[in-house]
Amino acid sequence: MSKRTIFTTITALPAGITRDTVLETLHNHTEMIDLNPLVIERHPIKAPRKATPEEYHSIWYHVVDKINYFPGYQGRTEFDVCFHDLKIGLQTHVYAPLGLDIKDKWTLGGTLPHEPKEPVEMGIGVPKEGLWLREDVDMKCNIIATSFVKRTLKKAHATLVERLVEKAHLVETNLHNNRLEEQSSVLSYYSDPKSSGLASPVVSPDFVPQDSQDPIAYPNHMSAYQKLDHSGSNGTPPYPYSPPLPTKSRYSQPPPDPRHSQPLEDPRYPHPRHSQPLADPRYSHPRYSQQPPQGQAPRHSYQTQAHPPELAPPEPRLAELDSSPALPGPRGH
């Protein structure tokens, strides 16, 4: 006569263990078998004839356990077990001798500090913070051996969970150390110019940007032209600083030195010493005078402009010279 027994075990996982690490272990079937302290042998098999249609395509193993029935008396138990992966856990089904049937379901739950909290189930001792591992067991066994099987199963699975947690700690430690090594290698690669083949990014304290010649921002890096004494002849003090020089370009000529350059003359406003108007090229023939014929304006009127009236010398008028009376001279004899 068999008896059905259902019980649930909740194990709180310590901080520092991620969900991916625990799920990776649960989905590794051979590792889950090896973490059980009762297992001494295992090998994969095909689905037996007693497998249900849902379990036929699952992964099957033949497992051998070593069990202590009485103090000083040990025995071997062989059984078949199937594994079915879930999104958040694992399902197993054990077909053991003497009508022992064990359905086990492992579920990973809980929330991490950076995740939103969810309502927890009441009455089974689920932690309100952190991750936890839940085991739901549905067992059918002979009524005489039920208590022994339940006690042995709980003890073995408790050791399995402890080993799983320790293994998760090791995995997280290795991942953390690998991340630190990668970060240090990247920093050393960019900080060492020999290994990276790049110039050192360290800037010299005497460095001045090429496009910046401002003596206020860089008073110790003035150009030779800016260091010249620009004091006037009347003894005025020099300028505190010279205006910045334009940036050199291959499309522009260097600026002339203001000490030696002459002011450019605008043809519209000739220099005072050039009082003679420019000649019109149309009337450059010798038979024409320097001025265009009377009544005809020059071709380029702007070239015949003279100085302002108050500065230009008065020009004699030919009409007045012709009409002026003759000066008295010596009378002839």
mmCIF file of C-alpha atoms in Angstrom:
data_model
loop_
_atom_site.group_PDB
_atom_site.id
_atom_site.type_symbol
_atom_site.label_atom_id
_atom_site.label_comp_id
_atom_site.label_asym_id
_atom_site.label_seq_id
_atom_site.Cartn_x
_atom_site.Cartn_y
_atom_site.Cartn_z
ATOM 1 C CA MET A 1 0.000 0.000 0.000
ATOM 2 C CA SER A 2 1.443 3.342 -1.108
ATOM 3 C CA LYS A 3 1.124 6.742 0.446
ATOM 4 C CA ARG A 4 1.359 10.137 -1.239
ATOM 5 C CA THR A 5 3.474 12.776 0.453
ATOM 6 C CA ILE A 6 3.865 16.428 -0.605
ATOM 7 C CA PHE A 7 6.271 18.845 1.006
ATOM 8 C CA THR A 8 8.013 22.114 0.069
ATOM 9 C CA THR A 9 11.458 23.361 1.032
ATOM 10 C CA ILE A 10 12.557 27.029 0.685
ATOM 11 C CA THR A 11 16.239 27.955 0.769
ATOM 12 C CA ALA A 12 17.278 31.612 0.834
ATOM 13 C CA LEU A 13 20.281 32.295 -1.383
ATOM 14 C CA PRO A 14 23.024 34.598 -0.060
ATOM 15 C CA ALA A 15 23.710 38.006 -1.559
ATOM 16 C CA GLY A 16 26.143 38.180 -4.456
ATOM 17 C CA ILE A 17 24.648 35.257 -6.396
ATOM 18 C CA THR A 18 22.943 36.120 -9.654
ATOM 19 C CA ARG A 19 19.932 34.467 -11.201
ATOM 20 C CA ASP A 20 21.841 33.366 -14.317
ATOM 21 C CA THR A 21 24.410 31.450 -12.282
ATOM 22 C CA VAL A 22 21.792 29.428 -10.416
ATOM 23 C CA LEU A 23 19.753 28.701 -13.550
ATOM 24 C CA GLU A 24 22.875 27.581 -15.363
ATOM 25 C CA THR A 25 23.476 24.985 -12.660
ATOM 26 C CA LEU A 26 19.859 23.814 -12.620
ATOM 27 C CA HIS A 27 19.895 23.300 -16.396
ATOM 28 C CA ASN A 28 23.127 21.335 -16.234
ATOM 29 C CA HIS A 29 21.679 17.852 -15.623
ATOM 30 C CA THR A 30 24.908 15.964 -15.067
ATOM 31 C CA GLU A 31 26.034 18.535 -12.529
ATOM 32 C CA MET A 32 22.747 18.303 -10.652
ATOM 33 C CA ILE A 33 23.173 14.541 -10.462
ATOM 34 C CA ASP A 34 26.772 14.788 -9.295
ATOM 35 C CA LEU A 35 25.886 17.347 -6.583
ATOM 36 C CA ASN A 36 23.704 14.700 -4.914
ATOM 37 C CA PRO A 37 25.840 12.965 -2.246
ATOM 38 C CA LEU A 38 24.020 9.635 -2.702
ATOM 39 C CA VAL A 39 24.908 9.181 -6.399
ATOM 40 C CA ILE A 40 27.828 6.906 -7.203
ATOM 41 C CA GLU A 41 27.156 6.205 -10.866
ATOM 42 C CA ARG A 42 25.219 7.682 -13.790
ATOM 43 C CA HIS A 43 24.951 7.317 -17.551
ATOM 44 C CA PRO A 44 22.447 8.573 -20.164
ATOM 45 C CA ILE A 45 19.813 6.224 -21.563
ATOM 46 C CA LYS A 46 16.901 6.256 -23.961
ATOM 47 C CA ALA A 47 13.389 6.861 -22.720
ATOM 48 C CA PRO A 48 12.032 3.636 -21.152
ATOM 49 C CA ARG A 49 8.709 2.120 -22.063
ATOM 50 C CA LYS A 50 7.106 3.323 -18.872
ATOM 51 C CA ALA A 51 7.738 6.976 -19.863
ATOM 52 C CA THR A 52 4.643 9.071 -20.483
ATOM 53 C CA PRO A 53 4.153 10.838 -23.835
ATOM 54 C CA GLU A 54 5.200 14.153 -22.245
ATOM 55 C CA GLU A 55 8.363 12.627 -20.757
ATOM 56 C CA TYR A 56 9.343 10.551 -23.773
ATOM 57 C CA HIS A 57 11.294 13.408 -25.396
ATOM 58 C CA SER A 58 12.985 14.477 -22.166
ATOM 59 C CA ILE A 59 16.582 13.684 -21.194
ATOM 60 C CA TRP A 60 16.934 10.391 -19.343
ATOM 61 C CA TYR A 61 19.654 8.988 -17.086
ATOM 62 C CA HIS A 62 20.181 5.748 -15.226
ATOM 63 C CA VAL A 63 21.446 6.545 -11.730
ATOM 64 C CA VAL A 64 22.862 4.360 -8.936
ATOM 65 C CA ASP A 65 22.581 5.563 -5.321
ATOM 66 C CA LYS A 66 24.324 4.288 -2.221
ATOM 67 C CA ILE A 67 21.966 4.351 0.756
ATOM 68 C CA ASN A 68 22.519 3.589 4.442
ATOM 69 C CA TYR A 69 19.505 1.593 5.500
ATOM 70 C CA PHE A 70 20.702 0.862 9.006
ATOM 71 C CA PRO A 71 23.803 1.842 10.939
ATOM 72 C CA GLY A 72 26.595 -0.206 9.448
ATOM 73 C CA TYR A 73 24.471 -1.539 6.595
ATOM 74 C CA GLN A 74 24.574 0.029 3.149
ATOM 75 C CA GLY A 75 22.840 -0.880 -0.060
ATOM 76 C CA ARG A 76 22.576 0.148 -3.705
ATOM 77 C CA THR A 77 19.479 1.443 -5.421
ATOM 78 C CA GLU A 78 19.189 1.850 -9.197
ATOM 79 C CA PHE A 79 16.506 3.961 -10.871
ATOM 80 C CA ASP A 80 15.710 5.958 -14.011
ATOM 81 C CA VAL A 81 15.135 9.695 -13.946
ATOM 82 C CA CYS A 82 14.118 12.238 -16.586
ATOM 83 C CA PHE A 83 15.004 15.969 -16.704
ATOM 84 C CA HIS A 84 12.888 18.750 -18.170
ATOM 85 C CA ASP A 85 14.136 22.347 -18.181
ATOM 86 C CA LEU A 86 11.847 25.240 -17.279
ATOM 87 C CA LYS A 87 12.362 28.949 -17.779
ATOM 88 C CA ILE A 88 12.848 29.523 -14.064
ATOM 89 C CA GLY A 89 13.794 26.063 -12.893
ATOM 90 C CA LEU A 90 13.825 22.319 -13.494
ATOM 91 C CA GLN A 91 11.504 19.308 -13.324
ATOM 92 C CA THR A 92 12.595 15.728 -12.579
ATOM 93 C CA HIS A 93 10.729 12.438 -12.336
ATOM 94 C CA VAL A 94 12.240 9.391 -10.610
ATOM 95 C CA TYR A 95 11.074 5.821 -11.275
ATOM 96 C CA ALA A 96 12.559 3.729 -8.430
ATOM 97 C CA PRO A 97 11.988 0.088 -7.358
ATOM 98 C CA LEU A 98 9.192 -1.010 -4.969
ATOM 99 C CA GLY A 99 6.769 1.511 -6.481
ATOM 100 C CA LEU A 100 8.711 4.614 -5.397
ATOM 101 C CA ASP A 101 7.704 7.538 -7.602
ATOM 102 C CA ILE A 102 9.178 11.015 -6.935
ATOM 103 C CA LYS A 103 8.253 14.155 -8.881
ATOM 104 C CA ASP A 104 10.551 17.030 -8.011
ATOM 105 C CA LYS A 105 10.293 20.655 -9.162
ATOM 106 C CA TRP A 106 13.010 23.259 -8.580
ATOM 107 C CA THR A 107 12.019 26.931 -8.928
ATOM 108 C CA LEU A 108 14.186 30.030 -8.637
ATOM 109 C CA GLY A 109 12.342 33.083 -7.303
ATOM 110 C CA GLY A 110 12.820 36.347 -5.495
ATOM 111 C CA THR A 111 14.068 39.778 -6.512
ATOM 112 C CA LEU A 112 17.450 41.439 -6.582
ATOM 113 C CA PRO A 113 18.076 44.925 -5.112
ATOM 114 C CA HIS A 114 17.820 46.631 -8.532
ATOM 115 C CA GLU A 115 14.602 44.778 -9.490
ATOM 116 C CA PRO A 116 11.014 45.710 -8.547
ATOM 117 C CA LYS A 117 9.626 43.747 -5.625
ATOM 118 C CA GLU A 118 6.834 41.239 -6.149
ATOM 119 C CA PRO A 119 4.244 39.854 -3.720
ATOM 120 C CA VAL A 120 5.333 36.573 -2.154
ATOM 121 C CA GLU A 121 3.346 33.468 -1.312
ATOM 122 C CA MET A 122 2.184 33.183 2.258
ATOM 123 C CA GLY A 123 2.468 30.246 4.599
ATOM 124 C CA ILE A 124 5.660 28.604 3.292
ATOM 125 C CA GLY A 125 8.341 30.998 4.590
ATOM 126 C CA VAL A 126 9.347 32.725 1.351
ATOM 127 C CA PRO A 127 11.906 35.538 1.946
ATOM 128 C CA LYS A 128 10.696 39.020 1.007
ATOM 129 C CA GLU A 129 14.113 40.167 -0.236
ATOM 130 C CA GLY A 130 16.797 38.447 -2.241
ATOM 131 C CA LEU A 131 16.727 35.255 -4.275
ATOM 132 C CA TRP A 132 15.463 31.932 -3.031
ATOM 133 C CA LEU A 133 15.319 28.348 -4.316
ATOM 134 C CA ARG A 134 12.127 26.374 -3.888
ATOM 135 C CA GLU A 135 11.777 22.589 -4.060
ATOM 136 C CA ASP A 136 8.325 21.014 -4.401
ATOM 137 C CA VAL A 137 8.270 17.239 -3.924
ATOM 138 C CA ASP A 138 5.360 14.987 -4.767
ATOM 139 C CA MET A 139 6.226 11.454 -3.604
ATOM 140 C CA LYS A 140 4.417 8.124 -3.678
ATOM 141 C CA CYS A 141 5.981 5.403 -1.597
ATOM 142 C CA ASN A 142 5.220 2.367 0.507
ATOM 143 C CA ILE A 143 3.569 3.454 3.701
ATOM 144 C CA ILE A 144 6.220 1.618 5.744
ATOM 145 C CA ALA A 145 9.188 3.306 4.037
ATOM 146 C CA THR A 146 7.669 6.753 3.592
ATOM 147 C CA SER A 147 9.294 8.371 6.613
ATOM 148 C CA PHE A 148 12.707 6.863 5.818
ATOM 149 C CA VAL A 149 12.616 7.949 2.170
ATOM 150 C CA LYS A 150 11.428 11.450 3.061
ATOM 151 C CA ARG A 151 14.149 11.887 5.682
ATOM 152 C CA THR A 152 16.860 10.594 3.342
ATOM 153 C CA LEU A 153 15.656 12.751 0.448
ATOM 154 C CA LYS A 154 15.569 15.938 2.502
ATOM 155 C CA LYS A 155 19.060 15.333 3.880
ATOM 156 C CA ALA A 156 20.546 14.597 0.451
ATOM 157 C CA HIS A 157 18.889 17.587 -1.230
ATOM 158 C CA ALA A 158 20.001 19.918 1.576
ATOM 159 C CA THR A 159 23.589 18.930 0.839
ATOM 160 C CA LEU A 160 22.879 19.384 -2.880
ATOM 161 C CA VAL A 161 21.688 22.969 -2.320
ATOM 162 C CA GLU A 162 24.712 23.801 -0.172
ATOM 163 C CA ARG A 163 27.036 22.577 -2.899
ATOM 164 C CA LEU A 164 25.043 24.501 -5.505
ATOM 165 C CA VAL A 165 25.375 27.732 -3.506
ATOM 166 C CA GLU A 166 29.095 27.213 -2.999
ATOM 167 C CA LYS A 167 29.557 26.519 -6.684
ATOM 168 C CA ALA A 168 27.606 29.699 -7.533
ATOM 169 C CA HIS A 169 29.908 31.677 -5.225
ATOM 170 C CA LEU A 170 32.966 30.354 -7.049
ATOM 171 C CA VAL A 171 31.490 31.202 -10.435
ATOM 172 C CA GLU A 172 30.619 34.743 -9.372
ATOM 173 C CA THR A 173 34.096 35.235 -7.899
ATOM 174 C CA ASN A 174 35.760 34.110 -11.122
ATOM 175 C CA LEU A 175 33.522 36.365 -13.200
ATOM 176 C CA HIS A 176 34.298 39.334 -10.962
ATOM 177 C CA ASN A 177 38.056 38.726 -11.138
ATOM 178 C CA ASN A 178 37.910 38.329 -14.921
ATOM 179 C CA ARG A 179 36.094 41.640 -15.265
ATOM 180 C CA LEU A 180 38.709 43.370 -13.129
ATOM 181 C CA GLU A 181 41.529 41.862 -15.196
ATOM 182 C CA GLU A 182 39.895 43.000 -18.423
ATOM 183 C CA GLN A 183 39.476 46.523 -17.116
ATOM 184 C CA SER A 184 43.070 46.693 -15.880
ATOM 185 C CA SER A 185 44.373 45.333 -19.190
ATOM 186 C CA VAL A 186 42.400 47.927 -21.135
ATOM 187 C CA LEU A 187 43.653 50.752 -18.922
ATOM 188 C CA SER A 188 47.257 49.567 -19.152
ATOM 189 C CA TYR A 189 46.959 49.230 -22.933
ATOM 190 C CA TYR A 190 45.891 52.843 -23.397
ATOM 191 C CA SER A 191 48.230 54.231 -20.736
ATOM 192 C CA ASP A 192 51.377 52.507 -22.105
ATOM 193 C CA PRO A 193 52.447 54.129 -25.414
ATOM 194 C CA LYS A 194 54.891 51.307 -26.202
ATOM 195 C CA SER A 195 52.282 48.559 -26.128
ATOM 196 C CA SER A 196 49.547 50.556 -27.845
ATOM 197 C CA GLY A 197 51.753 52.209 -30.459
ATOM 198 C CA LEU A 198 50.176 55.572 -29.701
ATOM 199 C CA ALA A 199 51.747 58.761 -28.477
ATOM 200 C CA SER A 200 51.559 59.445 -24.799
ATOM 201 C CA PRO A 201 48.563 61.606 -23.956
ATOM 202 C CA VAL A 202 50.517 63.425 -21.209
ATOM 203 C CA VAL A 203 50.715 67.142 -22.062
ATOM 204 C CA SER A 204 53.842 69.116 -21.295
ATOM 205 C CA PRO A 205 53.413 72.133 -18.997
ATOM 206 C CA ASP A 206 55.058 74.325 -21.708
ATOM 207 C CA PHE A 207 52.599 73.217 -24.376
ATOM 208 C CA VAL A 208 50.719 76.005 -26.150
ATOM 209 C CA PRO A 209 47.951 75.310 -28.651
ATOM 210 C CA GLN A 210 48.896 76.166 -32.207
ATOM 211 C CA ASP A 211 45.808 78.277 -32.790
ATOM 212 C CA SER A 212 46.101 80.191 -29.518
ATOM 213 C CA GLN A 213 48.587 83.085 -29.212
ATOM 214 C CA ASP A 214 46.737 85.039 -26.544
ATOM 215 C CA PRO A 215 49.414 86.478 -24.206
ATOM 216 C CA ILE A 216 46.859 86.901 -21.453
ATOM 217 C CA ALA A 217 46.078 83.168 -21.331
ATOM 218 C CA TYR A 218 49.710 82.242 -22.159
ATOM 219 C CA PRO A 219 51.865 85.171 -20.943
ATOM 220 C CA ASN A 220 55.108 83.163 -21.072
ATOM 221 C CA HIS A 221 54.672 82.065 -24.682
ATOM 222 C CA MET A 222 54.546 85.351 -26.649
ATOM 223 C CA SER A 223 55.908 85.409 -30.151
ATOM 224 C CA ALA A 224 59.022 87.332 -31.112
ATOM 225 C CA TYR A 225 56.926 90.048 -32.737
ATOM 226 C CA GLN A 226 54.780 90.393 -29.625
ATOM 227 C CA LYS A 227 57.877 90.786 -27.429
ATOM 228 C CA LEU A 228 59.121 93.815 -29.438
ATOM 229 C CA ASP A 229 59.023 97.254 -27.812
ATOM 230 C CA HIS A 230 56.171 99.202 -29.399
ATOM 231 C CA SER A 231 56.807 102.388 -27.444
ATOM 232 C CA GLY A 232 56.404 105.547 -29.460
ATOM 233 C CA SER A 233 59.001 108.225 -30.153
ATOM 234 C CA ASN A 234 57.360 110.569 -27.642
ATOM 235 C CA GLY A 235 58.195 108.219 -24.806
ATOM 236 C CA THR A 236 54.750 106.659 -24.411
ATOM 237 C CA PRO A 237 54.783 103.338 -22.590
ATOM 238 C CA PRO A 238 54.569 100.181 -24.726
ATOM 239 C CA TYR A 239 51.327 98.300 -25.148
ATOM 240 C CA PRO A 240 50.617 95.699 -22.457
ATOM 241 C CA TYR A 241 50.327 93.117 -25.168
ATOM 242 C CA SER A 242 50.167 92.908 -28.926
ATOM 243 C CA PRO A 243 47.118 91.785 -30.840
ATOM 244 C CA PRO A 244 47.161 88.083 -31.767
ATOM 245 C CA LEU A 245 48.678 87.236 -35.092
ATOM 246 C CA PRO A 246 46.467 85.578 -37.691
ATOM 247 C CA THR A 247 46.826 81.856 -38.143
ATOM 248 C CA LYS A 248 49.045 80.882 -41.043
ATOM 249 C CA SER A 249 47.376 79.206 -43.967
ATOM 250 C CA ARG A 250 48.657 77.907 -47.262
ATOM 251 C CA TYR A 251 46.067 80.075 -49.024
ATOM 252 C CA SER A 252 47.042 83.363 -47.381
ATOM 253 C CA GLN A 253 50.236 85.435 -47.469
ATOM 254 C CA PRO A 254 51.996 86.395 -44.242
ATOM 255 C CA PRO A 255 50.918 89.810 -42.966
ATOM 256 C CA PRO A 256 53.330 92.676 -43.695
ATOM 257 C CA ASP A 257 55.337 94.262 -40.952
ATOM 258 C CA PRO A 258 53.508 97.455 -39.933
ATOM 259 C CA ARG A 259 56.860 99.192 -39.256
ATOM 260 C CA HIS A 260 58.022 98.959 -42.849
ATOM 261 C CA SER A 261 54.831 98.803 -44.885
ATOM 262 C CA GLN A 262 53.530 101.900 -46.709
ATOM 263 C CA PRO A 263 49.847 102.771 -46.749
ATOM 264 C CA LEU A 264 48.087 101.679 -49.891
ATOM 265 C CA GLU A 265 46.829 104.477 -52.082
ATOM 266 C CA ASP A 266 43.273 104.466 -53.241
ATOM 267 C CA PRO A 267 43.063 105.681 -56.880
ATOM 268 C CA ARG A 268 39.877 107.495 -55.957
ATOM 269 C CA TYR A 269 41.750 109.553 -53.341
ATOM 270 C CA PRO A 270 45.318 110.226 -54.563
ATOM 271 C CA HIS A 271 48.061 111.394 -52.305
ATOM 272 C CA PRO A 272 48.447 115.190 -51.907
ATOM 273 C CA ARG A 273 51.822 115.169 -53.656
ATOM 274 C CA HIS A 274 50.202 113.832 -56.786
ATOM 275 C CA SER A 275 48.326 116.972 -57.715
ATOM 276 C CA GLN A 276 48.283 116.325 -61.446
ATOM 277 C CA PRO A 277 45.182 114.484 -62.642
ATOM 278 C CA LEU A 278 45.576 111.219 -64.434
ATOM 279 C CA ALA A 279 45.479 111.446 -68.223
ATOM 280 C CA ASP A 280 42.697 109.855 -70.204
ATOM 281 C CA PRO A 281 44.136 107.132 -72.451
ATOM 282 C CA ARG A 282 41.817 108.182 -75.281
ATOM 283 C CA TYR A 283 43.635 111.505 -75.593
ATOM 284 C CA SER A 284 47.240 110.447 -75.228
ATOM 285 C CA HIS A 285 48.130 111.637 -78.781
ATOM 286 C CA PRO A 286 50.608 114.551 -78.880
ATOM 287 C CA ARG A 287 48.142 116.782 -80.675
ATOM 288 C CA TYR A 288 45.888 116.645 -77.677
ATOM 289 C CA SER A 289 46.706 118.340 -74.475
ATOM 290 C CA GLN A 290 46.688 116.646 -71.149
ATOM 291 C CA GLN A 291 43.085 117.747 -70.715
ATOM 292 C CA PRO A 292 40.249 116.374 -72.856
ATOM 293 C CA PRO A 293 38.678 118.690 -75.485
ATOM 294 C CA GLN A 294 36.393 121.359 -74.271
ATOM 295 C CA GLY A 295 32.845 120.231 -73.767
ATOM 296 C CA GLN A 296 33.701 116.525 -73.458
ATOM 297 C CA ALA A 297 33.931 114.818 -70.129
ATOM 298 C CA PRO A 298 36.765 112.395 -69.469
ATOM 299 C CA ARG A 299 36.059 108.693 -69.785
ATOM 300 C CA HIS A 300 36.905 108.006 -66.203
ATOM 301 C CA SER A 301 35.710 110.987 -64.321
ATOM 302 C CA TYR A 302 36.724 109.612 -61.006
ATOM 303 C CA GLN A 303 40.416 109.662 -62.129
ATOM 304 C CA THR A 304 40.411 113.414 -62.688
ATOM 305 C CA GLN A 305 39.424 114.336 -59.185
ATOM 306 C CA ALA A 306 41.894 116.641 -57.572
ATOM 307 C CA HIS A 307 42.410 117.635 -54.019
ATOM 308 C CA PRO A 308 39.729 119.505 -52.110
ATOM 309 C CA PRO A 309 39.309 123.136 -53.164
ATOM 310 C CA GLU A 310 40.843 124.510 -50.036
ATOM 311 C CA LEU A 311 44.074 122.526 -50.667
ATOM 312 C CA ALA A 312 44.393 122.620 -54.477
ATOM 313 C CA PRO A 313 46.413 125.557 -55.957
ATOM 314 C CA PRO A 314 44.427 127.988 -58.100
ATOM 315 C CA GLU A 315 44.704 127.327 -61.835
ATOM 316 C CA PRO A 316 44.979 130.255 -64.290
ATOM 317 C CA ARG A 317 42.071 130.756 -66.614
ATOM 318 C CA LEU A 318 42.990 131.203 -70.273
ATOM 319 C CA ALA A 319 40.063 133.511 -70.975
ATOM 320 C CA GLU A 320 41.241 135.992 -68.387
ATOM 321 C CA LEU A 321 44.798 135.924 -69.745
ATOM 322 C CA ASP A 322 43.649 136.607 -73.276
ATOM 323 C CA SER A 323 41.368 139.469 -72.290
ATOM 324 C CA SER A 324 43.823 141.231 -69.937
ATOM 325 C CA PRO A 325 45.148 144.589 -71.263
ATOM 326 C CA ALA A 326 48.686 144.750 -72.501
ATOM 327 C CA LEU A 327 51.207 146.151 -70.159
ATOM 328 C CA PRO A 328 52.720 149.460 -71.157
ATOM 329 C CA GLY A 329 56.100 149.082 -72.698
ATOM 330 C CA PRO A 330 58.778 151.442 -73.928
ATOM 331 C CA ARG A 331 57.704 153.597 -76.733
ATOM 332 C CA GLY A 332 59.413 153.238 -79.938
ATOM 333 C CA HIS A 333 61.264 156.003 -81.487
#
